[in-house]
Amino acid sequence: MTGSPSRERRYRRTHSVTMLEPEEAYPMKIPGIIGGVGPESTIDYYRTIINLYREKYDPDGYPEIVIASINMTRMLAMIEAADMAGLVKYLLHGFARLKAAGADFGAIASNTPHVVFGEILERSPLPLISIVDATTASAASAGIKSAALLGTAFTMRNDFYRIAFERKGIKLHVPNADEQTYIHRRIFDELEFGVVKSETRAGFDAIIDRMLGDCGIEGVILGCTELPLLFAEPAGPGGLPFFNTARIHIEEIVATMAR
Amino acid sequence: MTGSPSRERRYRRTHSVTMLEPEEAYPMKIPGIIGGVGPESTIDYYRTIINLYREKYDPDGYPEIVIASINMTRMLAMIEAADMAGLVKYLLHGFARLKAAGADFGAIASNTPHVVFGEILERSPLPLISIVDATTASAASAGIKSAALLGTAFTMRNDFYRIAFERKGIKLHVPNADEQTYIHRRIFDELEFGVVKSETRAGFDAIIDRMLGDCGIEGVILGCTELPLLFAEPAGPGGLPFFNTARIHIEEIVATMAR
């Protein structure tokens, strides 16, 4: 049989698939997503994985995906209590559940829990795709040397993004304390509930403008998977490139499905 | 401690939850959803389960949910090949995966696979919520004696809805052969891709009008979880009540989370 790999796959799926055992029948790797942190971003991951899969591999395809939506209230309580061991345990439990459900590899549809990604990767029952590593690679190939990081207070105050970026020779700047409080509140009071306001967009733009003047940033990391709700455009004030961490993460997830 | 059960739950979750094992920490039952048939309706289930959970139990809550999105191309190939044993096996495999991922009960976010629901229920590793049973109960409490069933060709031609409705003394009418072909094509060529056209809505309304005159129907069963995309209103021509099977199913799922 000649033709593209995608056509061959489709042929196999629609013609001989019922003779195969479930685990043999599906030629693509199944992603296992820890979701619910927050739900709006989980929906974005689910929909975009399917759309990119169709663009890349099979226009009429329905990829298998497993999602375990965890309880964000519980996760945030652990983070506020600085219970990092509890957070690691909760997320590892999530990946064990996803593996048991047939996932071939895993990802967390959120930036914040990546503060413990190193510990999780060491003990994970599944290979994992890090949103931080995917974003760092993307910023490095864009050739920028300095970027601003926007995200939850937790993501901005911790150094998991900074360390990954410094390894690639990119300096990472975070907003000042007042700006951090403003950003964090807008994420939790509006974006987590799918609420998008133009005044909030203006507030974020003002922060980016201030950092452009004071820090000479060459790009902006949208380091929270809800932020793309607010920044639909690919670039900010002054044509500054935006790095949509969710989109970059999803592209890496979809690429991994075929490996 | 006094207060509502929801407040107590929230208190427990935010204050003492990190001392508990994951399986003990979460007081609600976790739904396990077989999704992907199709993805738009899976998103509707996910978002509506969360919204109804918040309305009913906890306005700031993030319920745990597990989703296994199966491959619809594969499912439809089995149905077209009349391989019901293969379909039963594939869906049971899905529920086994959901149970392994921590689900306490299961549901399929689609009407079509309910043709084999009886066989699945007998052998399922999880208690299951049937969309057909939930809809039948809802139509019976509305007091109607006759209804039209719209859905995929497969759902309209098979008798799993008719048998359930007749048990409750409700006569079920299906569109004629040409109308069935029209409805089926509009579901698979438009609604499965999230495409909603006013001319298609008009076409469906004409079929309902025809059945109202010829069969004296007292209600319309939207027997495909993509149909609510087309019928946003709760009633059709002549004030005829619509039964949104997805919504009815989700209400039963959310009620079961607290049991």
XYZ file of C-alpha atoms in Angstrom:
518
model
C 0.000 0.000 0.000
C 1.362 3.421 -0.974
C 0.341 6.825 0.374
C 1.125 8.985 3.362
C 1.575 7.479 6.850
C -1.603 9.282 7.874
C -3.616 7.596 5.105
C -2.185 4.220 6.035
C -3.117 4.789 9.640
C -6.636 5.774 8.691
C -6.945 2.706 6.466
C -5.849 0.448 9.274
C -8.170 2.085 11.739
C -11.310 1.889 9.640
C -10.722 -1.507 7.980
C -9.028 -3.982 10.243
C -9.183 -2.399 13.636
C -11.868 -4.631 15.120
C -9.607 -7.659 14.755
C -7.020 -6.086 17.059
C -6.833 -5.907 20.828
C -7.528 -2.390 22.152
C -3.894 -1.775 23.068
C -2.686 -2.826 19.598
C -5.367 -1.056 17.625
C -4.320 2.519 18.167
C -1.037 3.513 16.559
C -0.638 6.918 18.251
C 0.679 7.514 21.764
C -2.095 8.509 24.178
C -1.498 11.716 26.191
C -2.525 11.733 29.853
C -3.365 15.240 31.027
C -3.627 16.389 34.639
C -6.359 19.011 34.305
C -8.731 21.087 36.370
C -6.092 23.661 37.326
C -8.157 25.433 36.030
C -10.959 23.842 34.002
C -11.041 26.547 31.279
C -7.459 25.778 30.382
C -8.182 22.007 30.421
C -10.892 22.604 27.790
C -8.390 24.635 25.747
C -5.859 21.761 25.939
C -8.469 19.148 24.960
C -9.843 21.140 22.016
C -6.428 22.291 20.761
C -4.837 18.816 21.005
C -7.643 17.511 18.770
C -7.397 20.431 16.318
C -3.593 20.211 16.003
C -3.784 16.415 15.704
C -6.181 16.841 12.787
C -3.966 19.488 11.139
C -0.877 17.353 11.506
C -1.900 13.725 11.148
C -5.487 13.069 10.109
C -8.148 15.689 9.182
C -11.039 13.409 10.238
C -9.310 11.862 13.231
C -10.472 11.458 16.813
C -7.366 11.017 18.955
C -7.516 9.113 22.233
C -6.830 11.372 25.227
C -7.088 10.733 28.969
C -7.754 13.565 31.422
C -7.701 13.423 35.217
C -9.127 16.686 36.480
C -7.799 17.194 39.985
C -9.153 19.438 42.732
C -7.516 22.870 42.399
C -8.734 24.012 45.854
C -6.762 21.147 47.346
C -3.690 21.903 45.237
C -3.700 25.607 46.182
C -4.135 24.750 49.876
C -0.955 22.653 49.688
C 0.909 25.437 47.921
C -0.254 28.042 50.460
C 0.800 25.724 53.296
C 4.182 25.206 51.526
C 3.422 21.470 51.620
C 5.585 20.598 48.609
C 5.812 16.925 49.604
C 2.006 16.749 49.595
C 1.872 18.451 46.186
C 4.415 16.019 44.719
C 2.430 13.089 46.118
C -0.875 14.415 44.776
C 0.508 14.980 41.269
C 2.324 11.610 41.196
C -0.954 9.991 42.232
C -2.550 11.779 39.254
C 0.045 10.382 36.834
C -0.328 6.877 38.302
C -4.093 7.157 37.631
C -3.466 8.357 34.055
C -1.029 5.521 33.381
C -3.584 3.032 34.739
C -6.107 4.570 32.325
C -3.860 3.810 29.348
C -1.857 7.037 28.918
C 1.572 6.617 27.283
C 2.957 9.927 28.495
C 1.836 12.757 30.749
C 1.577 16.527 31.076
C 0.131 19.004 33.581
C -2.167 21.579 31.910
C -0.962 24.374 34.206
C 2.263 26.256 34.953
C 2.040 26.612 38.757
C 2.534 22.914 39.686
C 5.753 22.886 37.638
C 7.469 24.273 40.748
C 7.871 20.597 41.780
C 8.333 19.221 38.250
C 11.904 18.040 38.893
C 10.829 15.846 41.853
C 7.843 14.529 39.887
C 9.869 13.653 36.792
C 12.287 11.597 38.889
C 9.526 9.389 40.290
C 6.860 9.568 37.570
C 5.447 6.298 36.221
C 5.089 8.030 32.811
C 7.430 10.095 30.602
C 6.384 13.741 31.035
C 6.330 16.868 28.863
C 7.282 19.990 30.841
C 5.598 23.288 29.938
C 8.696 25.104 31.251
C 11.154 23.133 29.097
C 8.962 23.472 25.990
C 8.679 27.250 26.531
C 12.395 27.640 27.209
C 13.223 25.824 23.945
C 10.767 28.015 22.067
C 12.216 31.265 23.479
C 15.757 30.064 22.755
C 14.953 29.301 19.099
C 13.331 32.739 18.801
C 16.771 34.118 19.731
C 15.642 36.421 22.545
C 18.062 37.211 25.385
C 15.687 38.733 27.932
C 12.004 38.153 28.762
C 9.248 39.084 31.209
C 7.399 36.324 33.063
C 3.687 36.827 33.840
C 1.782 34.189 35.825
C 0.340 33.417 39.240
C 2.160 34.974 42.221
C 3.489 31.533 42.890
C 4.994 31.134 39.420
C 6.476 34.662 39.475
C 7.965 34.353 42.994
C 9.554 30.948 42.499
C 12.582 30.344 40.322
C 11.649 27.321 38.216
C 11.235 29.417 35.069
C 14.251 31.605 35.814
C 16.605 28.643 36.263
C 15.453 26.965 33.023
C 15.814 30.233 31.072
C 19.251 31.070 32.529
C 20.518 27.661 31.382
C 19.793 28.829 27.818
C 21.364 32.242 28.434
C 18.055 34.142 28.642
C 17.541 36.628 31.478
C 14.074 36.476 33.035
C 12.425 39.518 34.656
C 9.359 39.422 36.900
C 6.920 42.294 37.625
C 7.370 44.231 40.899
C 5.427 43.277 44.051
C 2.383 45.512 43.362
C 2.212 44.356 39.760
C 2.451 40.726 40.873
C -0.490 41.185 43.249
C -2.527 42.813 40.479
C -1.773 40.020 37.974
C -2.458 37.244 40.488
C -5.840 38.679 41.500
C -6.981 39.195 37.907
C -6.092 35.557 37.129
C -8.026 34.139 40.091
C -10.960 36.561 40.178
C -11.587 36.772 36.415
C -9.658 34.492 34.060
C -10.199 31.279 36.071
C -13.905 31.926 35.592
C -13.526 32.652 31.875
C -14.110 36.406 32.436
C -12.151 38.607 29.978
C -12.209 42.412 30.514
C -10.619 45.064 28.295
C -9.601 47.119 31.379
C -7.641 44.097 32.651
C -5.921 43.769 29.294
C -4.984 47.471 29.539
C -3.629 46.905 33.059
C -1.435 44.038 31.862
C -0.243 46.093 28.866
C 0.802 48.900 31.212
C 2.935 46.466 33.227
C 4.550 45.114 30.056
C 5.241 48.696 28.870
C 6.845 49.563 32.203
C 9.087 46.463 32.001
C 9.965 47.195 28.391
C 11.309 50.596 29.489
C 12.950 49.477 32.745
C 14.297 45.999 31.859
C 14.637 46.006 28.065
C 12.643 42.786 27.712
C 12.558 41.214 24.222
C 9.577 38.942 24.810
C 6.755 38.113 27.247
C 6.168 34.649 28.697
C 2.428 34.076 29.290
C 3.332 31.805 32.196
C -0.208 30.835 33.198
C -2.405 28.703 30.946
C -5.365 31.080 31.482
C -3.476 34.157 30.216
C -4.027 33.435 26.489
C -7.712 34.192 27.188
C -6.592 37.803 27.694
C -3.891 37.888 25.003
C -5.447 36.591 21.815
C -2.847 38.378 19.677
C 0.594 36.850 19.118
C 2.435 40.085 20.021
C 2.184 42.836 22.656
C 2.948 46.555 22.819
C 5.802 47.531 20.504
C 5.570 44.254 18.545
C 7.098 42.351 21.493
C 6.700 38.574 20.886
C 4.427 36.695 23.277
C 5.151 33.113 24.275
C 1.846 31.324 24.870
C 3.016 28.566 27.206
C -0.196 26.526 26.802
C 0.042 26.565 22.996
C 3.769 25.721 23.035
C 3.096 22.883 25.516
C 0.233 21.493 23.409
C 2.375 21.552 20.244
C 4.986 19.476 22.045
C 2.285 17.086 23.336
C 0.868 16.575 19.823
C 4.362 16.045 18.369
C 4.998 13.407 21.059
C 1.805 11.514 20.143
C 3.454 10.386 16.876
C 6.822 9.391 18.380
C -19.109 22.762 63.602
C -22.384 24.142 62.288
C -23.194 25.247 58.743
C -24.181 23.636 55.466
C -22.676 20.339 54.292
C -21.043 22.241 51.449
C -19.312 24.608 53.892
C -18.128 21.701 55.988
C -16.744 20.026 52.895
C -14.971 23.176 51.866
C -13.535 23.581 55.347
C -12.244 20.031 55.330
C -10.781 20.448 51.889
C -8.901 23.622 52.555
C -7.809 22.962 56.150
C -7.036 19.334 56.779
C -6.881 17.786 53.400
C -3.118 17.417 53.194
C -3.126 15.042 56.172
C -5.302 12.551 54.272
C -4.494 9.965 51.655
C -5.664 10.999 48.165
C -8.501 8.473 48.097
C -9.779 9.612 51.505
C -9.396 13.305 50.904
C -12.164 13.865 48.430
C -15.683 13.433 49.785
C -17.525 13.441 46.432
C -17.843 10.518 44.056
C -15.664 10.922 40.960
C -17.440 10.537 37.598
C -15.615 8.639 34.838
C -16.731 9.801 31.402
C -16.179 7.957 28.134
C -15.800 10.897 25.759
C -14.658 11.777 22.278
C -17.884 10.596 20.614
C -17.771 13.483 19.687
C -15.309 15.872 21.331
C -17.649 18.921 21.255
C -20.118 17.081 23.422
C -17.326 15.918 25.769
C -16.412 19.589 26.324
C -20.087 20.332 27.028
C -20.208 17.509 29.609
C -16.995 18.645 31.294
C -17.993 22.325 31.493
C -21.598 21.626 32.534
C -20.648 19.061 35.205
C -18.408 21.722 36.781
C -21.040 24.477 36.490
C -23.855 22.325 37.950
C -21.539 21.055 40.696
C -20.824 24.660 41.661
C -24.543 25.582 41.591
C -25.500 22.597 43.694
C -22.678 21.931 46.138
C -19.901 24.503 46.239
C -19.745 27.817 44.321
C -15.919 27.874 44.360
C -15.408 24.140 43.915
C -13.262 22.215 41.451
C -14.709 18.703 41.215
C -12.528 15.744 40.283
C -13.517 14.228 36.936
C -11.854 11.550 34.794
C -12.327 11.452 31.027
C -11.182 8.757 28.605
C -11.710 10.095 25.098
C -11.991 7.089 22.802
C -11.507 6.959 19.038
C -14.890 7.622 17.377
C -13.644 6.449 13.928
C -12.988 3.062 15.471
C -16.358 2.991 17.255
C -18.278 3.887 14.079
C -16.380 1.249 12.068
C -17.559 -1.377 14.560
C -21.132 -0.112 14.373
C -21.086 -0.095 10.554
C -19.679 -3.634 10.567
C -22.409 -4.639 13.070
C -19.603 -5.801 15.359
C -21.563 -5.370 18.600
C -19.266 -7.728 20.517
C -16.317 -5.527 19.539
C -18.202 -2.406 20.610
C -19.081 -3.930 23.998
C -15.448 -4.918 24.501
C -14.148 -1.469 23.516
C -16.543 0.351 25.870
C -15.920 -2.084 28.753
C -12.198 -1.523 28.223
C -12.926 2.211 28.524
C -14.726 1.765 31.853
C -11.938 -0.487 33.150
C -9.485 2.328 32.320
C -11.703 4.905 34.071
C -12.023 2.733 37.175
C -8.232 2.284 37.230
C -7.971 6.083 37.061
C -10.056 6.465 40.226
C -13.590 6.929 38.880
C -16.375 5.822 41.253
C -19.057 5.543 38.568
C -19.244 5.859 34.809
C -21.188 7.364 31.922
C -20.845 7.546 28.132
C -21.153 11.122 26.806
C -23.075 9.985 23.698
C -26.388 8.330 22.852
C -25.336 5.994 20.004
C -23.226 3.531 22.069
C -26.236 3.006 24.385
C -27.445 0.408 21.863
C -25.250 -2.056 23.816
C -25.796 -0.472 27.246
C -27.591 -3.536 28.645
C -24.642 -5.833 27.873
C -22.175 -3.255 29.227
C -24.051 -2.702 32.472
C -24.047 -6.442 33.207
C -20.260 -6.682 32.963
C -19.156 -3.152 33.882
C -16.536 -2.744 36.626
C -18.273 0.535 37.616
C -21.894 1.509 38.341
C -23.141 3.361 35.258
C -25.595 6.180 34.532
C -27.601 5.554 31.341
C -28.557 8.560 29.199
C -31.588 6.592 27.961
C -32.878 5.772 31.458
C -32.318 9.340 32.658
C -34.203 10.733 29.633
C -37.041 8.219 29.971
C -37.507 9.193 33.623
C -37.499 12.873 32.686
C -40.130 12.402 29.913
C -42.275 10.276 32.243
C -42.261 12.951 34.965
C -43.216 15.560 32.359
C -46.334 13.454 31.761
C -46.048 13.157 27.984
C -47.527 10.084 26.248
C -45.893 10.398 22.804
C -42.554 11.776 21.596
C -40.311 12.118 18.521
C -36.762 10.785 18.662
C -34.049 12.664 16.741
C -30.483 11.332 16.678
C -27.959 9.514 14.509
C -29.402 7.037 11.962
C -28.166 4.342 14.260
C -30.060 5.664 17.292
C -33.272 6.233 15.275
C -33.213 2.789 13.571
C -32.503 0.770 16.686
C -35.051 0.230 19.417
C -33.146 0.933 22.630
C -34.969 4.242 23.172
C -38.341 2.853 22.027
C -38.224 -0.091 24.460
C -37.293 2.118 27.421
C -40.061 4.613 26.587
C -42.717 1.929 26.041
C -41.977 0.536 29.501
C -43.139 3.900 30.855
C -46.170 3.968 28.558
C -44.752 6.597 26.173
C -45.051 5.990 22.418
C -41.891 6.897 20.483
C -41.995 8.056 16.850
C -38.977 8.290 14.535
C -38.627 10.428 11.377
C -39.188 8.731 7.995
C -36.276 7.304 5.977
C -35.475 10.534 4.036
C -35.719 12.621 7.191
C -33.406 10.193 9.010
C -30.801 10.497 6.250
C -31.033 14.306 6.394
C -30.638 14.408 10.198
C -27.771 11.927 10.233
C -25.806 13.832 7.592
C -26.300 17.189 9.317
C -25.004 15.699 12.589
C -21.860 14.218 11.029
C -21.062 16.898 8.446
C -21.799 19.947 10.618
C -22.576 19.484 14.310
C -19.689 17.062 15.043
C -17.405 19.870 13.847
C -19.193 22.510 15.922
C -20.826 24.032 12.803
C -24.312 25.470 13.499
C -26.369 26.733 10.497
C -29.784 28.410 10.604
C -30.873 26.539 7.454
C -30.196 23.244 9.240
C -32.250 24.411 12.210
C -35.077 25.225 9.766
C -34.753 21.762 8.220
C -35.041 20.084 11.620
C -38.010 22.307 12.550
C -39.822 21.234 9.338
C -39.386 17.565 10.298
C -40.701 18.227 13.806
C -43.687 20.139 12.350
C -44.448 17.257 9.985
C -44.364 14.755 12.874
C -46.492 17.031 15.056
C -49.210 16.890 12.377
C -48.855 13.213 11.444
C -48.058 11.571 14.794
C -49.400 13.985 17.412
C -46.085 14.059 19.294
C -46.093 15.848 22.680
C -42.323 16.269 22.995
C -39.009 15.924 21.130
C -36.085 13.820 22.367
C -32.781 15.399 21.294
C -31.263 11.924 21.183
C -27.758 12.928 20.166
C -25.479 14.907 22.476
C -24.515 17.280 19.631
C -28.140 18.324 18.916
C -28.347 20.902 21.737
C -25.844 22.925 19.692
C -28.689 23.432 17.201
C -31.541 23.720 19.710
C -30.492 26.285 22.270
C -34.125 26.973 23.240
C -35.932 24.649 25.648
C -38.978 24.271 23.364
C -39.662 23.771 19.661
C -42.407 24.772 17.185
C -45.815 25.101 18.891
C -44.255 25.180 22.383
C -43.427 21.464 22.152
C -41.067 20.518 25.037
C -37.549 19.446 24.061
C -35.693 16.823 26.084
C -31.976 17.645 25.958
C -30.546 14.194 26.641
C -27.036 15.520 27.374
C -28.342 18.015 29.957
C -30.611 15.413 31.597
C -27.719 12.940 31.706
C -25.348 15.513 33.225
C -27.904 16.433 35.924
C -28.100 12.759 36.900
C -24.290 12.485 36.903
C -23.938 15.537 39.180
C -26.669 14.225 41.521
C -24.805 10.893 41.726
C -21.548 12.646 42.732
C -23.071 13.406 46.161
C -24.581 9.954 46.793
